[in-house]
Short mmCIF file of C-alpha atoms in Angstrom, two decimals:
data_model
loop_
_atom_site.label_atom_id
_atom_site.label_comp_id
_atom_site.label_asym_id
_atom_site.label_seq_id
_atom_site.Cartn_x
_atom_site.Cartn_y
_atom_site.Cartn_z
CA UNK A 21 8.93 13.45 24.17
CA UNK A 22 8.09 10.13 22.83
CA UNK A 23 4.81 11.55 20.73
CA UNK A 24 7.00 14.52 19.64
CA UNK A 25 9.45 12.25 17.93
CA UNK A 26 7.03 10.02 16.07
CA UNK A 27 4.91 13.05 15.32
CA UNK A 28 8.12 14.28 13.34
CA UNK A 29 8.69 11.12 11.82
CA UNK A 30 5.02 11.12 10.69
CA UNK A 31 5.80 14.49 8.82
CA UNK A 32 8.92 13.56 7.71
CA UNK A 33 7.59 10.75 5.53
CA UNK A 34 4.61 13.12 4.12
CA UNK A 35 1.39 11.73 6.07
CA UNK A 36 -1.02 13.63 7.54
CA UNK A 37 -2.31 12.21 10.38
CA UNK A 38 -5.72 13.71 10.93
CA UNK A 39 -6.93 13.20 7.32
CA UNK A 40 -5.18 9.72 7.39
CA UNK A 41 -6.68 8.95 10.26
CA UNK A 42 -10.53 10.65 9.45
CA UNK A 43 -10.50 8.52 6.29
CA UNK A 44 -8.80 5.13 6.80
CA UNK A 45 -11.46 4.73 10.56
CA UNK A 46 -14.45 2.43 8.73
CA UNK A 47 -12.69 1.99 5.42
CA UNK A 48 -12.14 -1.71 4.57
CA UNK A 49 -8.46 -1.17 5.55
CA UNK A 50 -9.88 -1.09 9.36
CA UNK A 51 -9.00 -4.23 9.76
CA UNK A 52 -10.52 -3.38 13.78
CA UNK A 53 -13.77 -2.73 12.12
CA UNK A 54 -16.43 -5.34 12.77
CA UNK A 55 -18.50 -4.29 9.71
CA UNK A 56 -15.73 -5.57 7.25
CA UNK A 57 -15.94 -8.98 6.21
CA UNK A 58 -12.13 -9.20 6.63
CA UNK A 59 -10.90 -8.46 9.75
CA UNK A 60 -9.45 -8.93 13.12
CA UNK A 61 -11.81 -11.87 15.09
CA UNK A 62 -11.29 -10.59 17.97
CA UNK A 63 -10.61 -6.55 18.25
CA UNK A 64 -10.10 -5.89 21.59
CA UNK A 65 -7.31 -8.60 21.20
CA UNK A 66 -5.41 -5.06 19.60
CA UNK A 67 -6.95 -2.54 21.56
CA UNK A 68 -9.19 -1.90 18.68
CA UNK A 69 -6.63 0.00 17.25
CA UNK A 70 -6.75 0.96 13.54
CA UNK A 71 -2.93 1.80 12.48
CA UNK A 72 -1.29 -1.01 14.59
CA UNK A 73 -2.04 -3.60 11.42
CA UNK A 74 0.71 -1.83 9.53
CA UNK A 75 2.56 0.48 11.38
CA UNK A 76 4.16 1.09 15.24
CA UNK A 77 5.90 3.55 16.71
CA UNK A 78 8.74 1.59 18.10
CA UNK A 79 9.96 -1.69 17.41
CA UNK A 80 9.41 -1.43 13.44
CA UNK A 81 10.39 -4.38 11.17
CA UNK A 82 13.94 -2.68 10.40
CA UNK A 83 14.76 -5.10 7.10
CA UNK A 84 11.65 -3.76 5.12
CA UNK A 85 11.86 -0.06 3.64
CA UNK A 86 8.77 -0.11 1.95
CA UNK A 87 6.72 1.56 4.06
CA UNK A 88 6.79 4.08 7.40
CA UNK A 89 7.34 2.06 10.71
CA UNK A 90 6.52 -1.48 9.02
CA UNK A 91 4.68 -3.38 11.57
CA UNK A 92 4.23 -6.61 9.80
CA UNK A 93 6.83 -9.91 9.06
CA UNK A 94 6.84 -10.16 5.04
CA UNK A 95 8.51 -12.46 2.80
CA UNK A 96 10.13 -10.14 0.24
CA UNK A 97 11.58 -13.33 -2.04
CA UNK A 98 8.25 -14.16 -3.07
CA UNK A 99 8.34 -13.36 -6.59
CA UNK A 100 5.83 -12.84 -8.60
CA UNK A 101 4.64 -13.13 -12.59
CA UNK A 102 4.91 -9.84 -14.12
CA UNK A 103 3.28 -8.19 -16.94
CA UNK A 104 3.51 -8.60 -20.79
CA UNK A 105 6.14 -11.12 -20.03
CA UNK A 106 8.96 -8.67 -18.15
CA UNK A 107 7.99 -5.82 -21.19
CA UNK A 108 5.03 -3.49 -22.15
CA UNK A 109 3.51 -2.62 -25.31
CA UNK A 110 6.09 0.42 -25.71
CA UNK A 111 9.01 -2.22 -24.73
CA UNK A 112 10.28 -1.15 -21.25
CA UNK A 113 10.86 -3.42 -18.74
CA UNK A 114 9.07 -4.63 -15.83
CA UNK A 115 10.59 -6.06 -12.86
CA UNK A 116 9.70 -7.58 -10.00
CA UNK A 117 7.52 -4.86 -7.19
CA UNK A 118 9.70 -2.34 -5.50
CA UNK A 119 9.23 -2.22 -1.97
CA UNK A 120 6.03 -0.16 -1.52
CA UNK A 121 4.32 -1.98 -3.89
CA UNK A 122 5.24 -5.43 -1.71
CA UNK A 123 3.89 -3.39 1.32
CA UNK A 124 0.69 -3.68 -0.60
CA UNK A 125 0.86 -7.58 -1.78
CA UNK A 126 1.74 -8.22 1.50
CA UNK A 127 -1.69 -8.30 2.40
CA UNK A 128 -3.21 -9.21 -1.05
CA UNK A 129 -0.79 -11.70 -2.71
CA UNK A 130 -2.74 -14.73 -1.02
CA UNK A 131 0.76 -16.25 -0.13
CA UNK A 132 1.73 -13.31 2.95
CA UNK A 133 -0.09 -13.38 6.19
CA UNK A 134 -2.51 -10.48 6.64
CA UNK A 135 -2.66 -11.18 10.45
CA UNK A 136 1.15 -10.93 10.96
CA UNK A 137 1.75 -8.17 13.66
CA UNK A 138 5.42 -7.57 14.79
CA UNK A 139 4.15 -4.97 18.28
CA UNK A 140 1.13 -5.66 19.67
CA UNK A 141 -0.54 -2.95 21.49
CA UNK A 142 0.79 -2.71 25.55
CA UNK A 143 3.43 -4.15 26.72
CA UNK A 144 5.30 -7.78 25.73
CA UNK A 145 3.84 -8.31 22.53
CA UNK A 146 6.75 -7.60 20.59
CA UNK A 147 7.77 -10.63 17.98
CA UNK A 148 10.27 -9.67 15.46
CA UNK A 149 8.61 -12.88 13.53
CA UNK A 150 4.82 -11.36 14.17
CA UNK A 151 2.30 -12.43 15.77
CA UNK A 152 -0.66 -14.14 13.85
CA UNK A 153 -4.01 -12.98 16.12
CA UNK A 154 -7.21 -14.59 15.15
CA UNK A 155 -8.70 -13.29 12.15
CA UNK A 156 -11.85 -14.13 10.16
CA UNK A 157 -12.21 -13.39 6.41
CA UNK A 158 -15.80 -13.92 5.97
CA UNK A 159 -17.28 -11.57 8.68
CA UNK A 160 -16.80 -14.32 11.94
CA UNK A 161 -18.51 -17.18 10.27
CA UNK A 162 -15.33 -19.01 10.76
CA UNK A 163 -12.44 -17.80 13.12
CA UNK A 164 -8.78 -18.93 11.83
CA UNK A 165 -7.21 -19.11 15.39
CA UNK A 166 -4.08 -17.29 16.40
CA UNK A 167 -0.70 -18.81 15.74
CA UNK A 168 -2.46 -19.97 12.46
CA UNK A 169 -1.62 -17.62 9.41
CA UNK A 170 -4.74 -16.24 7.49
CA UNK A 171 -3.95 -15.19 3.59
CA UNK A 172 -5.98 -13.12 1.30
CA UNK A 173 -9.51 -15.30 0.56
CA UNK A 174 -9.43 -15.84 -3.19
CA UNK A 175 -12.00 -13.03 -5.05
CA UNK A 176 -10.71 -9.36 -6.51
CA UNK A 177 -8.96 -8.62 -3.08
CA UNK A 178 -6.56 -11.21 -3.83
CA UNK A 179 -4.22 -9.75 -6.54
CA UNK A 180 -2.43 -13.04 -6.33
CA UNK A 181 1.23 -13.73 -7.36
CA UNK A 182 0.17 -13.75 -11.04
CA UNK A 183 0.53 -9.97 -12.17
CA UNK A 184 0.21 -10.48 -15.46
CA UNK A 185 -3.43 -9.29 -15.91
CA UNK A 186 -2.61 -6.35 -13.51
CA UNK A 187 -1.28 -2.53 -14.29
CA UNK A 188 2.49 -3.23 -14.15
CA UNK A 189 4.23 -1.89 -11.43
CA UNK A 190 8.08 -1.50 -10.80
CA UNK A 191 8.31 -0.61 -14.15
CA UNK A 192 10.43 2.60 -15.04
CA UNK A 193 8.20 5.88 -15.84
CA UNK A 194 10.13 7.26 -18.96
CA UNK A 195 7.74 10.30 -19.73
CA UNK A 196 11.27 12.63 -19.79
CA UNK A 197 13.35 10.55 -22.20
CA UNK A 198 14.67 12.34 -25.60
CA UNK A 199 12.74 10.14 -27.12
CA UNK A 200 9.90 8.82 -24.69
CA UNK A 201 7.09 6.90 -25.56
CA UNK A 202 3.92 8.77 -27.35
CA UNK A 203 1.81 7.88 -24.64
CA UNK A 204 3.50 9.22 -21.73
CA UNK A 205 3.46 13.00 -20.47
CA UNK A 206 6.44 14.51 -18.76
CA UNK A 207 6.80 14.25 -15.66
CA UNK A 208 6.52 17.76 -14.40
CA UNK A 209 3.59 17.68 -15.60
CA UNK A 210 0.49 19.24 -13.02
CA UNK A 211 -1.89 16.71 -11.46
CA UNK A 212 -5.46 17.33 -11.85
CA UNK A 213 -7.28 19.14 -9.39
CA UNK A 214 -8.20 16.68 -6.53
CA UNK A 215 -5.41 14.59 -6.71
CA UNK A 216 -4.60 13.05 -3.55
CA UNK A 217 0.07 12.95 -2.82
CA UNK A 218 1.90 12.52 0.22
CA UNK A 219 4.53 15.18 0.07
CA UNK A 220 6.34 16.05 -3.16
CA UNK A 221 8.59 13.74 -4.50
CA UNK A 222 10.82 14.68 -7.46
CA UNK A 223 11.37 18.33 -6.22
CA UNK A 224 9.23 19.86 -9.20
CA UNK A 225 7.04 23.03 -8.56
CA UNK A 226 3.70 22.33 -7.36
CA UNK A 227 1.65 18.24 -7.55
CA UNK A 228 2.96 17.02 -10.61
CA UNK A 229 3.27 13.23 -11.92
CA UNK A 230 7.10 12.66 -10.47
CA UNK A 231 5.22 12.90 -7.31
CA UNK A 232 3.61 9.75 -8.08
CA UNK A 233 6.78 7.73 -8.75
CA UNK A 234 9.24 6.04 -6.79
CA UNK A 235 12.58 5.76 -7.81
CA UNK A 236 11.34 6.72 -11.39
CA UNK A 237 9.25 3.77 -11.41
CA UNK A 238 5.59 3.31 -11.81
CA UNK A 239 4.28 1.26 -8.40
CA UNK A 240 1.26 0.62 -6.45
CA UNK A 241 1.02 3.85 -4.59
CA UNK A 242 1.14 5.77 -7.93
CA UNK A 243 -2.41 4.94 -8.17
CA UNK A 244 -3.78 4.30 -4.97
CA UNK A 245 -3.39 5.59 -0.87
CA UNK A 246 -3.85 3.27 1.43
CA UNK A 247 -5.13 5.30 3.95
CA UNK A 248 -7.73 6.78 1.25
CA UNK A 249 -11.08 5.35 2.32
CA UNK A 250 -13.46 7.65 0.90
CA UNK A 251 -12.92 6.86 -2.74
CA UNK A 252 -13.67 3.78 -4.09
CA UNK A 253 -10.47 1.09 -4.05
CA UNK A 254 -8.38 3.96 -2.38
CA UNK A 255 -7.56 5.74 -5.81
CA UNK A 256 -5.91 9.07 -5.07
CA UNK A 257 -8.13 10.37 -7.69
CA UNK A 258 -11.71 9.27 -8.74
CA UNK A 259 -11.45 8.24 -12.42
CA UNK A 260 -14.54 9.71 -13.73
CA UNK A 261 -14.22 10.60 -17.37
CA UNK A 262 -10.66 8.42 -16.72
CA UNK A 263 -9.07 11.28 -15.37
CA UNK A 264 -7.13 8.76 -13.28
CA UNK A 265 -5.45 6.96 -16.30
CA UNK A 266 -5.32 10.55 -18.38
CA UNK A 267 -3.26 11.80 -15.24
CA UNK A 268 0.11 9.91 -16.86
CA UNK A 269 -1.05 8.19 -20.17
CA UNK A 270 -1.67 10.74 -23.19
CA UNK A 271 -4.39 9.69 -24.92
#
């Protein structure tokens, strides 16, 4: 009964799990996978599992609605510099990251513990303030023991707190004003073929761009799955020709 619940919670939230699954196993999000230069030291120390780094199916960080089943303690008052100063080019706003998007910097702000895991595979793991495991971030050349918190190594992966050389995100999509900006289509507007969603969003006919947008607002997950390994930096779309960037921005 157990595995029929979470199985509807799974499709509830829009996840497939056999193509999440199929693609995430090897990616660099495997943070089991002993080929990754970032990972945990030890797997069998979590069963070797694959999901358990950021999701479990009972005893879920219950503050933090960013994400399915949150298995990770985050700090959600870091805050972090944002682009253009708080405004873009076409003056909108930009606030701090919504939710999903902190899921994200949770692992690659540098500052949040990417070994944090609330439910540890079997019984009596469970610590609603996580528990750090040994991890190693350059392939087991050094081990940072458990109890000790490891951060994001400093290199692309580490997005940092400093967003201001970054796409914004949390920043409102306003493609459907009277008046919206040139360079933004509407938002019923198709997605290209290939075009990787989870479930449609904003009720529109068919993959369109309010799929991509949470609460209206532009975040991480508007660009990128998580669970995406095939494509290169988990785009939901390969941006040959820049199809990506075409996708919302009319150029």
């Amino acid at each position: 009964m157990k595995k029929l619940v979470y199985a509807g919670i799974v499709a509830a939230v829009g996840l497939s799990v056999s193509s999440s699954m199929a693609l995430i196993a090897g990616s660099k999000h495997d943070l089991s996978n002993t080929a990754n230069k970032i990972r945990a030291a030890n797997p069998a120390d979590v069963n070797n599992e694959i999901c358990v780094f950021c999701h479990t199916p009972h005893g879920s960080n219950q503050s933090f609605v960013g994400a399915p089943l949150w298995n990770k303690a985050i700090d959600t008052t870091v805050t972090y510099q944002v682009y253009g100063g708080g405004q873009t080019t076409g003056g909108t706003t930009v606030g701090q990251p919504g939710d999903v998007s902190r899921a994200c910097l949770s692992c690659h702000d540098g500052v949040n513990a990417i070994n944090s895991i609330i439910n540890l595979p079997g019984s009596g793991g469970w610590n609603s303030a996580g528990n750090l495991i040994a991890f190693t971030v350059d392939n087991g050349t050094t081990t940072i023991p458990a109890g000790t918190a490891a951060t994001m190594p400093s290199g692309i992966t580490q997005i940092g707190t400093d967003l201001r050389n970054d796409h914004p995100v949390g920043v409102l999509y306003r493609g459907d004003e009277a008046s919206p900006p040139a360079s933004l289509v509407p938002t019923t507007t198709a997605l290209p073929s290939g075009f990787v969603i989870a479930g449609d969003k904003d009720g529109n006919p068919g993959p369109t761009v309010g799929d991509l947008l949470r609460a209206g607002k532009i975040e991480c997950v508007s660009c990128h799955d998580p669970h995406l390994g095939e494509n290169p930096t988990f785009l939901r779309l390969a941006n040959t020709g820049s199809q990506l960037c075409l996708t919302c921005h009319a150029k």
